[in-house]
Short mmCIF file of C-alpha atoms in Angstrom, two decimals:
data_model
loop_
_atom_site.label_atom_id
_atom_site.label_comp_id
_atom_site.label_asym_id
_atom_site.label_seq_id
_atom_site.Cartn_x
_atom_site.Cartn_y
_atom_site.Cartn_z
CA LEU A 1 -140.43 56.78 16.97
CA GLU A 2 -144.56 56.49 16.31
CA LEU A 3 -144.79 52.95 17.61
CA PHE A 4 -142.43 53.94 20.55
CA TYR A 5 -144.70 56.56 21.65
CA ALA A 6 -147.97 54.74 20.98
CA ARG A 7 -147.39 51.63 22.92
CA GLN A 8 -145.19 53.29 25.44
CA LEU A 9 -145.48 56.27 26.73
CA ARG A 10 -149.43 57.39 24.87
CA LEU A 11 -151.59 57.84 28.17
CA SER A 12 -155.08 56.94 27.74
CA PRO A 13 -157.04 60.38 28.16
CA HIS A 14 -159.89 58.40 29.82
CA VAL A 15 -157.58 56.64 32.62
CA LEU A 16 -155.91 60.00 33.44
CA GLY A 17 -158.91 61.98 32.88
CA HIS A 18 -159.93 59.41 36.25
CA SER A 19 -156.95 60.06 38.01
CA LYS A 20 -156.74 64.04 37.64
CA ALA A 21 -160.05 64.12 39.26
CA HIS A 22 -159.96 61.36 41.86
CA VAL A 23 -156.36 63.90 43.03
CA GLY A 24 -158.58 66.69 42.78
CA ARG A 25 -161.31 65.47 45.32
CA VAL A 26 -159.15 63.96 47.74
CA VAL A 27 -156.97 66.65 47.63
CA GLY A 28 -159.73 69.12 47.94
CA GLU A 29 -161.24 67.23 50.74
CA LEU A 30 -157.54 67.63 52.74
CA VAL A 31 -157.04 71.16 51.80
CA ARG A 32 -160.66 72.05 53.56
CA ALA A 33 -159.98 69.77 56.70
CA ALA A 34 -156.55 71.25 57.17
CA LYS A 35 -157.66 75.13 56.75
CA ALA A 36 -160.72 74.50 59.24
CA GLN A 37 -158.14 72.77 61.87
CA GLY A 38 -155.58 75.59 61.30
CA LEU A 39 -157.74 78.28 61.62
CA GLN A 40 -158.29 76.89 66.05
CA PRO A 41 -154.90 78.41 67.13
CA GLY A 42 -155.92 82.00 66.16
CA PRO A 43 -154.47 84.66 63.55
CA LEU A 44 -151.32 85.07 64.10
CA ALA A 45 -150.42 80.92 63.27
CA LEU A 46 -149.81 80.16 59.80
CA SER A 47 -152.43 78.47 58.16
CA LEU A 48 -153.58 76.89 54.82
CA ARG A 49 -155.51 79.68 52.39
CA GLY A 50 -157.70 76.27 51.29
CA ASP A 51 -157.03 76.20 47.85
CA PHE A 52 -154.51 74.32 45.74
CA VAL A 53 -152.84 74.32 42.77
CA CYS A 54 -152.18 71.61 40.17
CA ILE A 55 -148.52 71.76 38.31
CA GLY A 56 -146.69 69.28 36.48
CA SER A 57 -146.13 67.50 32.96
CA ALA A 58 -150.16 65.73 34.02
CA TYR A 59 -151.60 69.38 33.25
CA GLU A 60 -149.33 70.25 31.27
CA GLN A 61 -150.28 67.24 28.47
CA HIS A 62 -147.28 65.88 28.38
CA LYS A 63 -146.30 63.26 31.08
CA VAL A 64 -145.65 60.02 29.74
CA ARG A 65 -145.97 56.12 30.78
CA SER A 66 -148.28 55.53 33.58
CA PRO A 67 -150.61 58.43 35.41
CA ASP A 68 -149.55 57.79 39.27
CA CYS A 69 -147.22 61.16 39.95
CA PHE A 70 -149.20 63.83 40.61
CA ASP A 71 -147.83 67.27 41.51
CA VAL A 72 -149.95 69.75 43.32
CA LEU A 73 -149.15 73.43 45.96
CA VAL A 74 -150.86 74.15 48.77
CA PRO A 75 -150.83 77.93 49.10
CA LEU A 76 -150.23 79.13 53.36
CA ARG A 77 -151.72 82.26 54.83
CA LEU A 78 -149.67 84.17 56.52
CA PRO A 79 -150.37 86.23 60.02
CA PRO A 80 -151.82 89.86 59.05
CA ARG A 81 -149.36 92.72 58.09
CA LEU A 82 -146.56 90.21 57.39
CA GLU A 83 -145.51 90.22 52.86
CA PRO A 84 -142.98 88.36 52.28
CA ALA A 85 -139.93 90.96 50.85
CA VAL A 86 -138.27 88.77 47.99
CA HIS A 87 -134.95 88.72 46.73
CA CYS A 88 -132.40 87.31 45.55
CA ALA A 89 -129.84 85.08 48.18
CA SER A 90 -126.51 86.94 48.37
CA ALA A 91 -124.67 83.61 49.26
CA PRO A 92 -124.62 80.54 46.76
CA GLY A 93 -127.26 78.22 46.51
CA PRO A 94 -129.43 76.36 44.47
CA PRO A 95 -129.71 77.59 40.59
CA GLY A 96 -133.55 80.70 40.67
CA ALA A 97 -132.90 80.40 45.02
CA PHE A 98 -134.52 83.39 46.64
CA VAL A 99 -134.74 85.11 49.91
CA CYS A 100 -137.79 85.23 51.59
CA GLY A 101 -137.65 87.66 54.38
CA LEU A 102 -140.56 88.44 56.72
CA ALA A 103 -141.70 92.99 56.31
CA ALA A 104 -143.39 93.81 59.45
CA PRO A 105 -143.74 96.86 61.21
CA ALA A 106 -141.05 96.71 64.08
CA TRP A 107 -142.24 93.38 64.49
CA PRO A 108 -144.60 94.10 67.74
CA ARG A 109 -144.43 91.64 70.65
CA HIS A 110 -147.51 90.17 70.03
CA TYR A 111 -145.51 88.04 66.53
CA ARG A 112 -142.87 86.53 68.78
CA ALA A 113 -144.60 83.59 69.23
CA PHE A 114 -144.81 83.15 65.35
CA ALA A 115 -141.17 84.11 64.88
CA GLU A 116 -139.86 81.98 67.16
CA ALA A 117 -141.84 78.99 64.99
CA PHE A 118 -140.99 79.75 61.65
CA CYS A 119 -138.09 81.89 61.62
CA ALA A 120 -134.53 81.69 61.86
CA GLU A 121 -131.42 84.28 61.71
CA PRO A 122 -128.77 83.45 59.81
CA HIS A 123 -127.06 86.58 60.13
CA GLY A 124 -129.05 88.82 62.63
CA GLN A 125 -132.03 89.00 60.06
CA ARG A 126 -134.91 87.30 60.77
CA LEU A 127 -136.21 85.19 57.43
CA LEU A 128 -138.70 83.04 56.91
CA SER A 129 -137.42 79.21 57.23
CA SER A 130 -138.57 77.26 54.15
CA ALA A 131 -137.36 73.84 56.73
CA LEU A 132 -139.48 74.71 59.73
CA VAL A 133 -142.36 75.84 57.31
CA LEU A 134 -142.04 72.54 55.90
CA ARG A 135 -141.62 70.75 59.22
CA TRP A 136 -145.17 71.84 60.61
CA PHE A 137 -146.75 71.51 56.84
CA GLN A 138 -146.56 67.90 57.10
CA GLY A 139 -147.48 67.50 60.75
CA HIS A 140 -150.29 69.71 60.16
CA LEU A 141 -151.45 67.65 56.80
CA GLN A 142 -150.95 63.70 59.47
CA ARG A 143 -152.89 65.47 61.99
CA CYS A 144 -156.13 66.45 59.59
CA LEU A 145 -155.68 63.18 57.36
CA GLY A 146 -157.73 61.51 60.07
CA ALA A 147 -160.86 63.12 59.03
CA VAL A 148 -160.02 63.04 55.35
CA ARG A 149 -159.51 58.98 55.78
CA TYR A 150 -162.96 58.25 57.36
CA ARG A 151 -165.29 60.41 54.73
CA LEU A 152 -163.29 58.69 51.75
CA GLN A 153 -162.76 55.17 53.13
CA GLU A 154 -165.65 53.59 50.76
CA ARG A 155 -164.04 56.25 47.75
CA CYS A 156 -160.35 55.01 48.33
CA ARG A 157 -157.21 53.93 51.14
CA VAL A 158 -155.26 57.13 51.97
CA ARG A 159 -152.02 57.97 53.33
CA LEU A 160 -149.89 60.32 54.10
CA ALA A 161 -145.60 59.72 53.32
CA ALA A 162 -143.60 62.14 54.85
CA SER A 163 -139.60 62.25 54.97
CA PRO A 164 -137.09 64.81 56.42
CA GLY A 165 -136.39 67.71 53.82
CA GLN A 166 -139.04 66.85 51.57
CA PRO A 167 -142.46 67.42 51.17
CA PRO A 168 -144.77 65.05 52.29
CA THR A 169 -146.51 62.24 49.57
CA LEU A 170 -150.20 61.62 49.70
CA LEU A 171 -150.67 58.21 48.21
CA LEU A 172 -153.51 57.20 46.65
CA GLN A 173 -155.09 53.56 46.32
CA PRO A 174 -158.98 53.77 45.03
CA ARG A 175 -161.34 51.43 45.56
CA SER A 176 -163.34 51.01 41.99
CA ASP A 177 -165.53 48.54 39.60
CA HIS A 178 -164.13 50.01 37.40
CA LEU A 179 -160.69 48.13 35.98
CA CYS A 180 -159.51 51.39 34.57
CA CYS A 181 -159.75 53.20 37.67
CA HIS A 182 -157.45 51.29 39.90
CA LEU A 183 -154.16 52.94 39.54
CA SER A 184 -152.33 53.95 42.74
CA MET A 185 -151.30 56.87 42.82
CA ALA A 186 -148.99 59.11 44.56
CA VAL A 187 -149.59 63.08 44.98
CA ARG A 188 -146.52 65.83 46.32
CA LEU A 189 -148.28 68.44 48.46
CA ILE A 190 -145.74 71.01 48.14
CA PRO A 191 -146.04 74.24 50.84
CA ALA A 192 -146.15 77.17 48.57
CA ILE A 193 -146.15 80.80 49.87
CA PRO A 194 -148.59 83.93 47.16
CA LEU A 195 -146.54 86.42 45.88
CA GLY A 196 -149.53 87.42 43.93
CA ASP A 197 -149.73 87.40 39.91
CA SER A 198 -149.73 83.42 40.11
CA LEU A 199 -146.75 83.32 41.16
CA TYR A 200 -145.04 81.11 44.60
CA LEU A 201 -141.95 80.95 47.11
CA THR A 202 -141.40 77.06 47.38
CA ALA A 203 -138.84 75.11 49.27
CA PRO A 204 -136.01 74.79 46.70
CA PRO A 205 -134.27 71.20 46.06
CA GLU A 206 -131.46 70.26 48.90
CA ASP A 207 -128.25 71.39 48.11
CA PRO A 208 -124.86 70.59 49.77
CA HIS A 209 -122.71 73.52 49.00
CA ALA A 210 -125.26 76.20 49.90
CA ALA A 211 -125.17 78.50 52.67
CA CYS A 212 -127.59 78.68 55.52
CA PRO A 213 -130.36 76.59 53.26
CA GLU A 214 -132.59 76.42 55.93
CA VAL A 215 -133.81 79.68 54.79
CA LEU A 216 -133.95 79.65 50.91
CA TRP A 217 -137.01 79.73 48.90
CA GLY A 218 -137.37 78.76 45.47
CA LEU A 219 -139.11 80.91 42.65
CA ASN A 220 -142.66 78.35 41.46
CA ALA A 221 -143.61 80.25 37.83
CA SER A 222 -146.02 76.64 37.33
CA ARG A 223 -149.19 79.00 36.39
CA HIS A 224 -147.27 81.08 33.61
CA GLU A 225 -145.97 77.99 32.57
CA GLN A 226 -149.02 76.49 31.51
CA ARG A 227 -150.46 79.89 29.90
CA LEU A 228 -146.97 79.66 27.64
CA LEU A 229 -148.06 76.13 26.79
CA ASN A 230 -151.70 76.79 25.80
CA TRP A 231 -150.83 80.15 24.11
CA LEU A 232 -148.18 78.50 21.84
CA LYS A 233 -150.96 75.57 21.14
CA GLU A 234 -152.97 78.87 19.62
CA GLN A 235 -149.57 79.60 17.27
CA ALA A 236 -149.04 76.21 16.47
CA PRO A 237 -150.66 74.34 14.11
CA ALA A 238 -153.49 72.11 14.98
CA SER A 239 -151.46 69.17 14.09
CA SER A 240 -148.34 70.36 15.78
CA CYS A 241 -146.45 67.58 17.22
CA HIS A 242 -144.27 70.16 20.16
CA LEU A 243 -145.91 68.30 22.98
CA LYS A 244 -144.87 64.95 21.40
CA CYS A 245 -141.14 65.89 20.50
CA LEU A 246 -140.41 66.40 24.18
CA GLN A 247 -142.51 63.37 25.42
CA ILE A 248 -140.25 61.27 23.40
CA LEU A 249 -137.33 62.55 24.06
CA LYS A 250 -138.18 62.31 28.19
CA GLY A 251 -139.19 58.58 26.66
CA LEU A 252 -135.26 58.26 25.62
CA ARG A 253 -133.88 59.94 28.06
CA ASP A 254 -134.71 57.20 31.63
CA LEU A 255 -134.31 54.46 28.21
CA ARG A 256 -130.68 55.35 28.38
CA GLY A 257 -130.32 55.95 32.03
CA GLN A 258 -132.10 52.24 32.63
CA ARG A 259 -128.10 51.38 30.70
CA LEU A 260 -125.73 53.74 32.77
CA ALA A 261 -124.23 52.98 36.62
CA GLU A 262 -124.11 55.33 38.81
CA PRO A 263 -123.26 57.99 39.51
CA LEU A 264 -123.45 58.37 36.24
CA CYS A 265 -126.98 57.27 35.80
CA SER A 266 -127.92 60.13 38.82
CA GLN A 267 -126.13 63.16 36.86
CA TRP A 268 -127.87 62.26 33.50
CA GLY A 269 -131.05 62.57 35.42
CA ARG A 270 -130.43 65.43 36.88
CA VAL A 271 -128.56 67.65 33.85
CA LEU A 272 -131.61 66.46 31.65
CA SER A 273 -133.86 66.51 33.68
CA SER A 274 -137.64 67.89 32.56
CA TYR A 275 -137.94 71.09 33.35
CA VAL A 276 -134.56 71.77 31.18
CA LEU A 277 -136.43 69.63 28.38
CA LYS A 278 -139.17 71.65 28.92
CA THR A 279 -136.97 74.93 29.03
CA ALA A 280 -135.25 73.93 25.83
CA LEU A 281 -138.69 73.19 24.11
CA PHE A 282 -139.99 76.80 25.06
CA SER A 283 -136.93 78.29 23.76
CA LEU A 284 -136.49 76.74 19.90
CA LEU A 285 -140.73 76.86 19.64
CA LEU A 286 -140.08 80.92 20.12
CA ARG A 287 -137.87 81.05 17.56
CA GLY A 288 -140.95 79.86 15.00
CA PRO A 289 -141.93 79.26 12.25
CA TRP A 290 -144.61 78.20 13.63
CA GLU A 291 -145.64 75.31 10.62
CA ALA A 292 -142.11 73.69 10.81
CA TRP A 293 -143.53 71.71 13.77
CA ASP A 294 -146.42 70.42 11.31
CA GLU A 295 -147.03 66.44 12.39
CA ARG A 296 -145.51 65.88 9.79
CA PHE A 297 -142.04 66.76 10.47
CA LEU A 298 -141.83 64.96 13.81
CA VAL A 299 -138.56 63.28 12.92
CA GLU A 300 -137.27 66.69 12.20
CA ARG A 301 -138.23 68.80 14.78
CA LEU A 302 -136.68 66.03 17.31
CA GLU A 303 -133.75 66.03 15.56
CA GLU A 304 -133.21 69.66 15.91
CA LEU A 305 -134.49 69.82 19.42
CA VAL A 306 -131.84 67.12 20.50
CA LEU A 307 -129.05 69.42 18.53
CA PHE A 308 -130.35 72.44 20.35
CA LEU A 309 -130.06 70.79 23.52
CA ARG A 310 -126.87 69.68 22.55
CA ASP A 311 -125.46 72.76 21.90
CA CYS A 312 -126.66 74.16 24.97
CA LEU A 313 -124.90 71.80 27.29
CA ARG A 314 -121.60 72.06 25.48
CA LYS A 315 -121.40 75.91 25.76
CA GLN A 316 -122.92 75.31 29.54
CA VAL A 317 -125.36 77.68 29.11
CA LEU A 318 -129.76 76.93 29.02
CA MET A 319 -131.41 80.46 30.80
CA HIS A 320 -134.27 80.29 32.58
CA LEU A 321 -137.23 80.89 30.25
CA PHE A 322 -138.34 83.60 32.58
CA LEU A 323 -136.55 85.01 34.88
CA GLY A 324 -134.61 88.27 33.26
CA ASN A 325 -136.24 87.25 30.04
CA THR A 326 -137.54 90.13 28.43
CA ALA A 327 -137.93 88.86 25.08
CA LEU A 328 -141.00 86.91 26.04
CA PRO A 329 -144.30 87.48 24.03
CA GLU A 330 -146.31 90.69 25.25
CA ALA A 331 -149.55 88.47 24.92
CA LEU A 332 -148.29 86.39 27.55
CA ALA A 333 -148.87 89.02 29.82
CA LEU A 334 -145.66 88.28 32.33
CA PRO A 335 -145.54 90.26 35.81
CA ARG A 336 -143.26 92.86 36.26
CA PHE A 337 -141.08 91.06 39.17
CA LEU A 338 -140.46 87.65 36.43
CA LYS A 339 -139.30 90.71 33.60
CA GLU A 340 -136.58 92.51 36.23
CA ALA A 341 -135.50 89.02 38.15
CA ALA A 342 -131.77 88.42 37.77
CA PRO A 343 -131.29 85.81 34.68
CA VAL A 344 -130.72 82.33 36.41
CA ASN A 345 -128.52 79.53 34.30
CA LEU A 346 -129.86 76.39 34.50
CA LEU A 347 -127.01 74.41 33.98
CA ALA A 348 -124.37 76.65 36.58
CA PRO A 349 -124.80 73.65 38.80
CA PHE A 350 -123.29 71.76 36.73
CA ASP A 351 -119.30 71.36 35.72
CA GLY A 352 -117.51 71.43 32.14
CA PRO A 353 -116.42 67.61 31.99
CA THR A 354 -120.40 66.34 33.31
CA LEU A 355 -122.04 68.79 30.68
CA ASP A 356 -119.82 67.55 27.86
CA LEU A 357 -120.33 63.94 28.69
CA ALA A 358 -124.01 64.32 29.13
CA ALA A 359 -123.89 66.10 25.55
CA ARG A 360 -122.19 62.85 23.78
CA LEU A 361 -124.47 60.58 25.59
CA LEU A 362 -127.28 62.45 24.40
CA LEU A 363 -126.34 62.63 20.93
CA ASP A 364 -125.35 58.91 20.46
CA THR A 365 -129.23 58.45 22.14
CA TRP A 366 -130.50 60.11 19.33
CA ASN A 367 -128.43 58.52 16.29
CA GLN A 368 -128.79 54.92 18.33
CA ALA A 369 -132.50 55.24 18.96
CA PRO A 370 -133.68 52.43 17.04
CA ARG A 371 -131.48 50.46 19.08
CA VAL A 372 -131.87 51.92 22.35
CA MET A 373 -135.60 51.41 22.44
CA ALA A 374 -135.13 47.55 21.09
CA ALA A 375 -132.76 46.61 24.07
CA CYS A 376 -135.00 48.18 26.66
CA GLY A 377 -138.04 46.11 25.87
CA SER A 378 -139.75 47.79 23.16
CA PRO A 379 -142.41 46.14 20.55
CA ARG A 380 -140.18 44.17 18.41
CA HIS A 381 -140.56 45.30 14.97
CA ARG A 382 -138.20 47.07 11.85
CA TRP A 383 -137.45 50.58 13.35
CA TRP A 384 -136.67 53.23 10.74
CA ALA A 385 -133.53 54.61 11.95
CA PRO A 386 -132.29 58.48 10.84
CA ALA A 387 -129.49 59.89 9.51
CA PRO A 388 -126.83 60.35 12.17
CA CYS A 389 -126.42 63.73 12.91
CA ARG A 390 -123.05 65.66 12.07
#
C-alpha cells in the first residue's frame, strides 16, 4: 500500500504548487476581464462579483495522480434589491437540490428585462433558471476570452471549451522553460449564486427524473468542508493517515473501475464518487479517537473505512455531513442555514441491487487489493496481503 501510494497516487508538492499558482493567475485575469465587461450593460444585468473560490481535492490535499484538473467557483452578482430565497424543491430532484426563488418587492417594471432573460415560471412562480444562467455565463466568458488570451499569450495557450448543460472548462497549456510547468490543465469554471456564510448555489448534476430541472439549484458548502479538514488536521496526530486513506481508497476505486464493463463501470464511479468517499471518511473520523489515525495504523484504518462504507451501502444510507446535522463540533461554527436544512441521503438516487453490488465489489476490491494493483500496471514487487475482511 505504501509503495502504491508513493509511486502512483502521491502528487509532487512542487508541481501541484506550480499548477495551482498558474490556475490562480489565469482565472484571476479572466474573472477580472469578465467583471469589467459585465458592468457595461447596466446595473440590472447579471454580472460577476470579481473574485473566485478554489474548491475540490486539489485544494484539500487529497488529489491523486496528476494535478491536471481543477474546480473553481465564480460568484455572480445579482441586480440590486434581488435576494435569493432558498427553499427545498417540492418536486423530485437530485439529492441536495434546492429551488432558488428571487424575492423582490412586487417585481418593479424595470426588472422585466432581467426576468425574461434569466427566469422561468414552471408552476406560475417566477424562479431563477440555472440553465439560463449557465448559458449566459458560457457566452460571457467566451466573449471576454480575447483580452485574456492576448495578455497571457507569452505565458500559456488558453482555450475555453463549453458543452450544453455543463460548466465551461478553461484549457491551459503553459509555456515555460521549466519541465515541471509543462503540464496541461483543465479548469472547470462553475457559476455560483452567493448565499452568504460561505455558501453558494450551483447548477446540480443533470437528472432525467427531475421535474423542471432548469430551475433547480444545488447547495455547495465546499468552504465549510475545507474548514472541517483544517480543524481535523489540528485535532489528529501530526502523522495522521486520514488523507492517505482517502487517496488510497480513491486509487483502488479507479483501478477496479478500469476492469469493469459498462454500465457497471459508470454505476461504480457514481456510487463511490469522491464526495461519497470523503463524506464516509469525515463521518468515521468524527467518531474518534484521534490517536487511532496515526500513520502506523494505516492498514487498520483503511480496512475500517472500507467496512464502514460497505455497511452504508448495504443499509442504503449515508447522510450528508452538513445538511441537517446538529451533532457536528461547535468549533466549526456552521451557519444556521445548514443546521436547519432537511437531512439528505447521498445514496438515495441508487436502487438496492446497485448498492448491494457496489458493496460486494468494494469488499472484493479490498480483499484482492494486491492483485488489483499488480494487474493494473503497478510496479512488480511483493505485495503484502491483508487478512480478508469478515
